[in-house]
Amino acid sequence: MDRSILQQVVRRVRRLAPLGAASAMLLFVSPRGPSNFAGRVLSTPEEIIAFVEQHPDEPTPIDWQILAGLDYKTGKLSEALQKLNGKPVKVPGFMVPLEDFATNVTEFLLVPWFGACVHTPPPPPNQTVYVKMDGGKEVKVGWWDPVWIEGVLKIEKVESVYGVAGFQLVGMKITSYEM
Protein backbone atom coordinates (compact mmCIF):
# COMPACT_ATOMS: atom_id res chain seq x y z
CA MET A 1 0.00 0.00 0.00
CA ASP A 2 1.30 3.42 -0.92
CA ARG A 3 2.37 5.45 2.15
CA SER A 4 0.25 8.46 1.10
CA ILE A 5 -2.83 6.26 0.89
CA LEU A 6 -2.18 4.86 4.36
CA GLN A 7 -1.74 8.40 5.72
CA GLN A 8 -5.09 9.40 4.19
CA VAL A 9 -6.77 6.37 5.77
CA VAL A 10 -5.26 7.17 9.18
CA ARG A 11 -6.45 10.80 8.93
CA ARG A 12 -9.95 9.62 8.00
CA VAL A 13 -10.00 7.14 10.90
CA ARG A 14 -8.98 9.91 13.31
CA ARG A 15 -11.84 12.10 12.06
CA LEU A 16 -14.34 9.24 12.37
CA ALA A 17 -13.26 8.10 15.83
CA PRO A 18 -15.79 10.30 17.68
CA LEU A 19 -18.55 8.57 15.69
CA GLY A 20 -17.72 5.21 17.24
CA ALA A 21 -15.28 2.36 16.98
CA ALA A 22 -17.13 0.65 14.13
CA SER A 23 -16.53 3.71 11.96
CA ALA A 24 -12.94 4.08 13.11
CA MET A 25 -11.78 0.45 12.80
CA LEU A 26 -8.66 0.10 10.69
CA LEU A 27 -7.41 -3.36 9.85
CA PHE A 28 -3.66 -3.40 9.94
CA VAL A 29 -1.84 -3.60 6.61
CA SER A 30 1.53 -5.32 6.49
CA PRO A 31 4.15 -4.07 4.04
CA ARG A 32 5.72 -6.41 1.54
CA GLY A 33 9.21 -6.06 0.20
CA PRO A 34 11.99 -7.82 -1.67
CA SER A 35 12.56 -11.55 -1.31
CA ASN A 36 15.72 -11.06 0.79
CA PHE A 37 13.54 -10.21 3.88
CA ALA A 38 14.92 -6.65 4.16
CA GLY A 39 12.30 -4.19 5.36
CA ARG A 40 9.26 -6.43 5.15
CA VAL A 41 6.93 -8.52 7.26
CA LEU A 42 7.08 -12.28 6.87
CA SER A 43 3.77 -14.08 6.54
CA THR A 44 4.44 -17.62 5.35
CA PRO A 45 5.83 -20.50 7.40
CA GLU A 46 8.61 -21.01 4.85
CA GLU A 47 9.74 -17.38 5.17
CA ILE A 48 9.63 -17.54 8.97
CA ILE A 49 11.62 -20.77 9.16
CA ALA A 50 14.24 -19.50 6.68
CA PHE A 51 14.59 -16.17 8.51
CA VAL A 52 14.93 -17.76 11.96
CA GLU A 53 17.57 -20.18 10.64
CA GLN A 54 19.53 -17.43 8.84
CA HIS A 55 19.15 -14.74 11.54
CA PRO A 56 18.63 -16.53 14.90
CA ASP A 57 19.33 -13.45 17.06
CA GLU A 58 17.45 -10.84 15.01
CA PRO A 59 13.77 -10.03 15.60
CA THR A 60 11.69 -11.83 12.97
CA PRO A 61 9.24 -9.34 11.39
CA ILE A 62 5.84 -11.07 11.46
CA ASP A 63 2.25 -10.15 10.74
CA TRP A 64 -1.07 -11.07 12.30
CA GLN A 65 -1.60 -13.96 9.87
CA ILE A 66 1.28 -15.75 11.56
CA LEU A 67 -0.20 -15.12 15.02
CA ALA A 68 -3.51 -16.52 13.76
CA GLY A 69 -1.64 -19.84 13.55
CA LEU A 70 -2.55 -20.37 17.21
CA ASP A 71 -5.75 -22.40 17.57
CA TYR A 72 -6.74 -20.86 20.88
CA LYS A 73 -9.46 -23.47 21.47
CA THR A 74 -7.15 -26.50 21.22
CA GLY A 75 -3.74 -24.87 21.85
CA LYS A 76 -2.39 -26.30 18.58
CA LEU A 77 0.35 -24.17 16.97
CA SER A 78 1.33 -23.70 13.36
CA GLU A 79 4.85 -24.74 12.37
CA ALA A 80 5.86 -21.08 12.12
CA LEU A 81 4.65 -20.28 15.64
CA GLN A 82 6.47 -23.31 17.01
CA LYS A 83 9.70 -21.86 15.54
CA LEU A 84 8.99 -18.39 16.97
CA ASN A 85 8.14 -19.39 20.54
CA GLY A 86 10.84 -17.89 22.79
CA LYS A 87 12.46 -16.01 19.88
CA PRO A 88 12.74 -12.26 19.19
CA VAL A 89 10.03 -10.90 16.90
CA LYS A 90 8.89 -7.56 15.51
CA VAL A 91 5.10 -7.07 15.30
CA PRO A 92 3.08 -4.09 14.01
CA GLY A 93 -0.07 -3.01 15.82
CA PHE A 94 -1.93 -0.59 18.05
CA MET A 95 -1.43 -0.13 21.80
CA VAL A 96 -4.28 -0.60 24.28
CA PRO A 97 -3.21 0.42 27.81
CA LEU A 98 -4.55 -1.71 30.66
CA GLU A 99 -5.19 1.37 32.78
CA ASP A 100 -7.88 3.86 31.79
CA PHE A 101 -6.57 7.24 30.65
CA ALA A 102 -2.93 6.17 31.02
CA THR A 103 -0.38 8.13 28.98
CA ASN A 104 2.74 6.17 30.04
CA VAL A 105 2.65 2.45 30.71
CA THR A 106 4.88 -0.53 31.40
CA GLU A 107 2.36 -3.07 30.09
CA PHE A 108 -0.37 -3.01 27.45
CA LEU A 109 -2.13 -5.06 24.81
CA LEU A 110 -1.05 -4.99 21.17
CA VAL A 111 -3.90 -5.46 18.69
CA PRO A 112 -4.13 -5.47 14.88
CA TRP A 113 -6.59 -2.59 14.50
CA PHE A 114 -7.34 0.72 16.15
CA GLY A 115 -9.89 0.63 18.96
CA ALA A 116 -9.86 -3.13 19.45
CA CYS A 117 -10.73 -4.15 23.03
CA VAL A 118 -11.84 -0.69 24.09
CA HIS A 119 -15.05 0.12 22.20
CA THR A 120 -15.71 -3.20 20.51
CA PRO A 121 -15.70 -6.85 21.51
CA PRO A 122 -12.08 -7.87 21.94
CA PRO A 123 -10.24 -9.65 19.16
CA PRO A 124 -9.73 -13.39 19.62
CA PRO A 125 -6.73 -14.48 21.73
CA ASN A 126 -4.69 -15.27 18.61
CA GLN A 127 -5.01 -11.62 17.59
CA THR A 128 -4.04 -10.09 20.96
CA VAL A 129 -0.54 -9.80 22.44
CA TYR A 130 0.11 -8.88 26.07
CA VAL A 131 3.26 -6.73 26.17
CA LYS A 132 5.26 -6.10 29.33
CA MET A 133 8.24 -3.82 28.82
CA ASP A 134 11.60 -5.23 29.82
CA GLY A 135 12.82 -3.92 33.17
CA GLY A 136 9.58 -2.03 33.82
CA LYS A 137 10.50 0.60 31.22
CA GLU A 138 7.70 3.14 30.71
CA VAL A 139 6.58 3.93 27.18
CA LYS A 140 4.25 6.62 25.90
CA VAL A 141 0.86 5.42 24.70
CA GLY A 142 0.04 6.45 21.14
CA TRP A 143 -3.67 5.64 20.89
CA TRP A 144 -3.97 6.64 17.25
CA ASP A 145 -0.55 5.71 16.00
CA PRO A 146 0.47 2.26 14.81
CA VAL A 147 3.78 1.02 16.22
CA TRP A 148 6.34 -1.73 15.82
CA ILE A 149 7.05 -3.72 18.97
CA GLU A 150 10.23 -5.76 19.24
CA GLY A 151 10.68 -8.37 21.93
CA VAL A 152 10.71 -12.03 22.86
CA LEU A 153 7.49 -13.88 22.01
CA LYS A 154 6.00 -16.46 24.34
CA ILE A 155 2.93 -18.42 23.42
CA GLU A 156 1.12 -18.20 26.70
CA LYS A 157 -2.40 -17.08 27.64
CA VAL A 158 -2.85 -13.88 29.67
CA GLU A 159 -6.20 -12.58 30.90
CA SER A 160 -6.81 -8.86 31.29
CA VAL A 161 -9.70 -6.46 31.80
CA TYR A 162 -9.87 -6.01 28.01
CA GLY A 163 -9.83 -9.66 27.01
CA VAL A 164 -7.64 -12.71 26.70
CA ALA A 165 -4.28 -12.56 24.93
CA GLY A 166 -2.85 -15.73 23.43
CA PHE A 167 0.69 -14.33 23.48
CA GLN A 168 3.10 -12.57 25.80
CA LEU A 169 5.88 -10.34 24.58
CA VAL A 170 8.74 -8.99 26.67
CA GLY A 171 8.98 -5.59 24.98
CA MET A 172 12.49 -4.41 24.20
CA LYS A 173 11.85 -1.62 21.71
CA ILE A 174 8.92 0.41 20.34
CA THR A 175 9.16 2.46 17.19
CA SER A 176 6.73 4.35 15.01
CA TYR A 177 5.21 2.29 12.22
CA GLU A 178 6.78 3.33 8.94
CA MET A 179 6.14 1.66 5.62
mmCIF file of C-alpha atoms in Angstrom:
data_model
loop_
_atom_site.group_PDB
_atom_site.id
_atom_site.type_symbol
_atom_site.label_atom_id
_atom_site.label_comp_id
_atom_site.label_asym_id
_atom_site.label_seq_id
_atom_site.Cartn_x
_atom_site.Cartn_y
_atom_site.Cartn_z
ATOM 1 C CA MET A 1 0.000 0.000 0.000
ATOM 2 C CA ASP A 2 1.304 3.416 -0.921
ATOM 3 C CA ARG A 3 2.367 5.446 2.146
ATOM 4 C CA SER A 4 0.250 8.460 1.105
ATOM 5 C CA ILE A 5 -2.833 6.258 0.888
ATOM 6 C CA LEU A 6 -2.183 4.864 4.362
ATOM 7 C CA GLN A 7 -1.739 8.396 5.725
ATOM 8 C CA GLN A 8 -5.090 9.399 4.191
ATOM 9 C CA VAL A 9 -6.768 6.369 5.766
ATOM 10 C CA VAL A 10 -5.258 7.166 9.178
ATOM 11 C CA ARG A 11 -6.452 10.802 8.927
ATOM 12 C CA ARG A 12 -9.949 9.617 7.997
ATOM 13 C CA VAL A 13 -9.998 7.140 10.900
ATOM 14 C CA ARG A 14 -8.975 9.908 13.313
ATOM 15 C CA ARG A 15 -11.835 12.100 12.058
ATOM 16 C CA LEU A 16 -14.343 9.244 12.369
ATOM 17 C CA ALA A 17 -13.255 8.104 15.833
ATOM 18 C CA PRO A 18 -15.793 10.299 17.676
ATOM 19 C CA LEU A 19 -18.549 8.566 15.685
ATOM 20 C CA GLY A 20 -17.718 5.207 17.239
ATOM 21 C CA ALA A 21 -15.283 2.359 16.977
ATOM 22 C CA ALA A 22 -17.128 0.654 14.128
ATOM 23 C CA SER A 23 -16.526 3.709 11.959
ATOM 24 C CA ALA A 24 -12.938 4.076 13.108
ATOM 25 C CA MET A 25 -11.779 0.454 12.805
ATOM 26 C CA LEU A 26 -8.657 0.102 10.694
ATOM 27 C CA LEU A 27 -7.409 -3.357 9.851
ATOM 28 C CA PHE A 28 -3.662 -3.397 9.936
ATOM 29 C CA VAL A 29 -1.835 -3.597 6.608
ATOM 30 C CA SER A 30 1.533 -5.315 6.488
ATOM 31 C CA PRO A 31 4.146 -4.071 4.045
ATOM 32 C CA ARG A 32 5.720 -6.409 1.535
ATOM 33 C CA GLY A 33 9.212 -6.058 0.200
ATOM 34 C CA PRO A 34 11.991 -7.815 -1.667
ATOM 35 C CA SER A 35 12.562 -11.545 -1.308
ATOM 36 C CA ASN A 36 15.716 -11.060 0.790
ATOM 37 C CA PHE A 37 13.540 -10.213 3.883
ATOM 38 C CA ALA A 38 14.917 -6.649 4.159
ATOM 39 C CA GLY A 39 12.304 -4.192 5.362
ATOM 40 C CA ARG A 40 9.259 -6.430 5.151
ATOM 41 C CA VAL A 41 6.928 -8.515 7.256
ATOM 42 C CA LEU A 42 7.078 -12.280 6.868
ATOM 43 C CA SER A 43 3.773 -14.078 6.542
ATOM 44 C CA THR A 44 4.443 -17.618 5.349
ATOM 45 C CA PRO A 45 5.828 -20.503 7.396
ATOM 46 C CA GLU A 46 8.614 -21.010 4.855
ATOM 47 C CA GLU A 47 9.742 -17.375 5.165
ATOM 48 C CA ILE A 48 9.628 -17.536 8.974
ATOM 49 C CA ILE A 49 11.624 -20.768 9.160
ATOM 50 C CA ALA A 50 14.237 -19.500 6.684
ATOM 51 C CA PHE A 51 14.590 -16.167 8.509
ATOM 52 C CA VAL A 52 14.934 -17.765 11.965
ATOM 53 C CA GLU A 53 17.565 -20.179 10.641
ATOM 54 C CA GLN A 54 19.532 -17.431 8.844
ATOM 55 C CA HIS A 55 19.148 -14.735 11.540
ATOM 56 C CA PRO A 56 18.628 -16.529 14.896
ATOM 57 C CA ASP A 57 19.329 -13.449 17.060
ATOM 58 C CA GLU A 58 17.451 -10.837 15.012
ATOM 59 C CA PRO A 59 13.775 -10.033 15.603
ATOM 60 C CA THR A 60 11.685 -11.831 12.973
ATOM 61 C CA PRO A 61 9.245 -9.344 11.386
ATOM 62 C CA ILE A 62 5.835 -11.069 11.465
ATOM 63 C CA ASP A 63 2.250 -10.151 10.736
ATOM 64 C CA TRP A 64 -1.068 -11.065 12.303
ATOM 65 C CA GLN A 65 -1.603 -13.956 9.872
ATOM 66 C CA ILE A 66 1.282 -15.748 11.564
ATOM 67 C CA LEU A 67 -0.195 -15.116 15.021
ATOM 68 C CA ALA A 68 -3.512 -16.515 13.763
ATOM 69 C CA GLY A 69 -1.638 -19.839 13.546
ATOM 70 C CA LEU A 70 -2.550 -20.374 17.208
ATOM 71 C CA ASP A 71 -5.745 -22.399 17.567
ATOM 72 C CA TYR A 72 -6.739 -20.862 20.885
ATOM 73 C CA LYS A 73 -9.457 -23.469 21.469
ATOM 74 C CA THR A 74 -7.146 -26.496 21.217
ATOM 75 C CA GLY A 75 -3.741 -24.872 21.849
ATOM 76 C CA LYS A 76 -2.391 -26.297 18.583
ATOM 77 C CA LEU A 77 0.351 -24.169 16.969
ATOM 78 C CA SER A 78 1.330 -23.705 13.356
ATOM 79 C CA GLU A 79 4.850 -24.743 12.371
ATOM 80 C CA ALA A 80 5.860 -21.078 12.115
ATOM 81 C CA LEU A 81 4.650 -20.282 15.641
ATOM 82 C CA GLN A 82 6.474 -23.312 17.005
ATOM 83 C CA LYS A 83 9.704 -21.860 15.538
ATOM 84 C CA LEU A 84 8.987 -18.385 16.975
ATOM 85 C CA ASN A 85 8.136 -19.388 20.542
ATOM 86 C CA GLY A 86 10.838 -17.894 22.790
ATOM 87 C CA LYS A 87 12.455 -16.009 19.878
ATOM 88 C CA PRO A 88 12.743 -12.264 19.193
ATOM 89 C CA VAL A 89 10.026 -10.904 16.895
ATOM 90 C CA LYS A 90 8.889 -7.559 15.505
ATOM 91 C CA VAL A 91 5.096 -7.074 15.301
ATOM 92 C CA PRO A 92 3.075 -4.087 14.005
ATOM 93 C CA GLY A 93 -0.069 -3.010 15.820
ATOM 94 C CA PHE A 94 -1.929 -0.586 18.053
ATOM 95 C CA MET A 95 -1.427 -0.130 21.798
ATOM 96 C CA VAL A 96 -4.275 -0.601 24.285
ATOM 97 C CA PRO A 97 -3.214 0.425 27.814
ATOM 98 C CA LEU A 98 -4.550 -1.709 30.660
ATOM 99 C CA GLU A 99 -5.194 1.365 32.781
ATOM 100 C CA ASP A 100 -7.884 3.862 31.789
ATOM 101 C CA PHE A 101 -6.568 7.244 30.648
ATOM 102 C CA ALA A 102 -2.929 6.167 31.021
ATOM 103 C CA THR A 103 -0.380 8.125 28.984
ATOM 104 C CA ASN A 104 2.744 6.172 30.037
ATOM 105 C CA VAL A 105 2.646 2.451 30.708
ATOM 106 C CA THR A 106 4.877 -0.534 31.396
ATOM 107 C CA GLU A 107 2.356 -3.067 30.093
ATOM 108 C CA PHE A 108 -0.367 -3.010 27.449
ATOM 109 C CA LEU A 109 -2.130 -5.062 24.808
ATOM 110 C CA LEU A 110 -1.054 -4.986 21.173
ATOM 111 C CA VAL A 111 -3.898 -5.462 18.693
ATOM 112 C CA PRO A 112 -4.127 -5.466 14.881
ATOM 113 C CA TRP A 113 -6.589 -2.590 14.496
ATOM 114 C CA PHE A 114 -7.337 0.720 16.149
ATOM 115 C CA GLY A 115 -9.890 0.629 18.958
ATOM 116 C CA ALA A 116 -9.863 -3.133 19.449
ATOM 117 C CA CYS A 117 -10.735 -4.149 23.028
ATOM 118 C CA VAL A 118 -11.840 -0.685 24.085
ATOM 119 C CA HIS A 119 -15.051 0.117 22.199
ATOM 120 C CA THR A 120 -15.712 -3.201 20.506
ATOM 121 C CA PRO A 121 -15.702 -6.848 21.505
ATOM 122 C CA PRO A 122 -12.078 -7.870 21.938
ATOM 123 C CA PRO A 123 -10.236 -9.653 19.157
ATOM 124 C CA PRO A 124 -9.727 -13.388 19.625
ATOM 125 C CA PRO A 125 -6.734 -14.478 21.727
ATOM 126 C CA ASN A 126 -4.687 -15.272 18.610
ATOM 127 C CA GLN A 127 -5.007 -11.615 17.593
ATOM 128 C CA THR A 128 -4.038 -10.093 20.956
ATOM 129 C CA VAL A 129 -0.537 -9.797 22.437
ATOM 130 C CA TYR A 130 0.114 -8.879 26.066
ATOM 131 C CA VAL A 131 3.257 -6.731 26.168
ATOM 132 C CA LYS A 132 5.260 -6.095 29.325
ATOM 133 C CA MET A 133 8.240 -3.816 28.816
ATOM 134 C CA ASP A 134 11.602 -5.232 29.818
ATOM 135 C CA GLY A 135 12.820 -3.922 33.167
ATOM 136 C CA GLY A 136 9.578 -2.028 33.821
ATOM 137 C CA LYS A 137 10.497 0.596 31.223
ATOM 138 C CA GLU A 138 7.698 3.137 30.714
ATOM 139 C CA VAL A 139 6.576 3.931 27.180
ATOM 140 C CA LYS A 140 4.254 6.623 25.904
ATOM 141 C CA VAL A 141 0.862 5.416 24.697
ATOM 142 C CA GLY A 142 0.037 6.450 21.143
ATOM 143 C CA TRP A 143 -3.671 5.640 20.894
ATOM 144 C CA TRP A 144 -3.965 6.639 17.249
ATOM 145 C CA ASP A 145 -0.551 5.710 16.000
ATOM 146 C CA PRO A 146 0.473 2.261 14.813
ATOM 147 C CA VAL A 147 3.778 1.024 16.218
ATOM 148 C CA TRP A 148 6.342 -1.726 15.815
ATOM 149 C CA ILE A 149 7.047 -3.725 18.970
ATOM 150 C CA GLU A 150 10.231 -5.764 19.239
ATOM 151 C CA GLY A 151 10.683 -8.375 21.927
ATOM 152 C CA VAL A 152 10.713 -12.027 22.861
ATOM 153 C CA LEU A 153 7.489 -13.876 22.008
ATOM 154 C CA LYS A 154 5.998 -16.464 24.341
ATOM 155 C CA ILE A 155 2.925 -18.424 23.424
ATOM 156 C CA GLU A 156 1.116 -18.200 26.703
ATOM 157 C CA LYS A 157 -2.399 -17.078 27.638
ATOM 158 C CA VAL A 158 -2.849 -13.879 29.665
ATOM 159 C CA GLU A 159 -6.199 -12.585 30.904
ATOM 160 C CA SER A 160 -6.810 -8.855 31.293
ATOM 161 C CA VAL A 161 -9.702 -6.463 31.798
ATOM 162 C CA TYR A 162 -9.871 -6.007 28.010
ATOM 163 C CA GLY A 163 -9.826 -9.657 27.005
ATOM 164 C CA VAL A 164 -7.638 -12.714 26.705
ATOM 165 C CA ALA A 165 -4.281 -12.557 24.927
ATOM 166 C CA GLY A 166 -2.847 -15.731 23.431
ATOM 167 C CA PHE A 167 0.689 -14.334 23.484
ATOM 168 C CA GLN A 168 3.100 -12.568 25.803
ATOM 169 C CA LEU A 169 5.884 -10.338 24.580
ATOM 170 C CA VAL A 170 8.739 -8.991 26.675
ATOM 171 C CA GLY A 171 8.981 -5.586 24.984
ATOM 172 C CA MET A 172 12.490 -4.409 24.196
ATOM 173 C CA LYS A 173 11.849 -1.620 21.706
ATOM 174 C CA ILE A 174 8.921 0.405 20.340
ATOM 175 C CA THR A 175 9.162 2.465 17.189
ATOM 176 C CA SER A 176 6.734 4.353 15.013
ATOM 177 C CA TYR A 177 5.213 2.287 12.220
ATOM 178 C CA GLU A 178 6.777 3.329 8.943
ATOM 179 C CA MET A 179 6.139 1.657 5.620
#
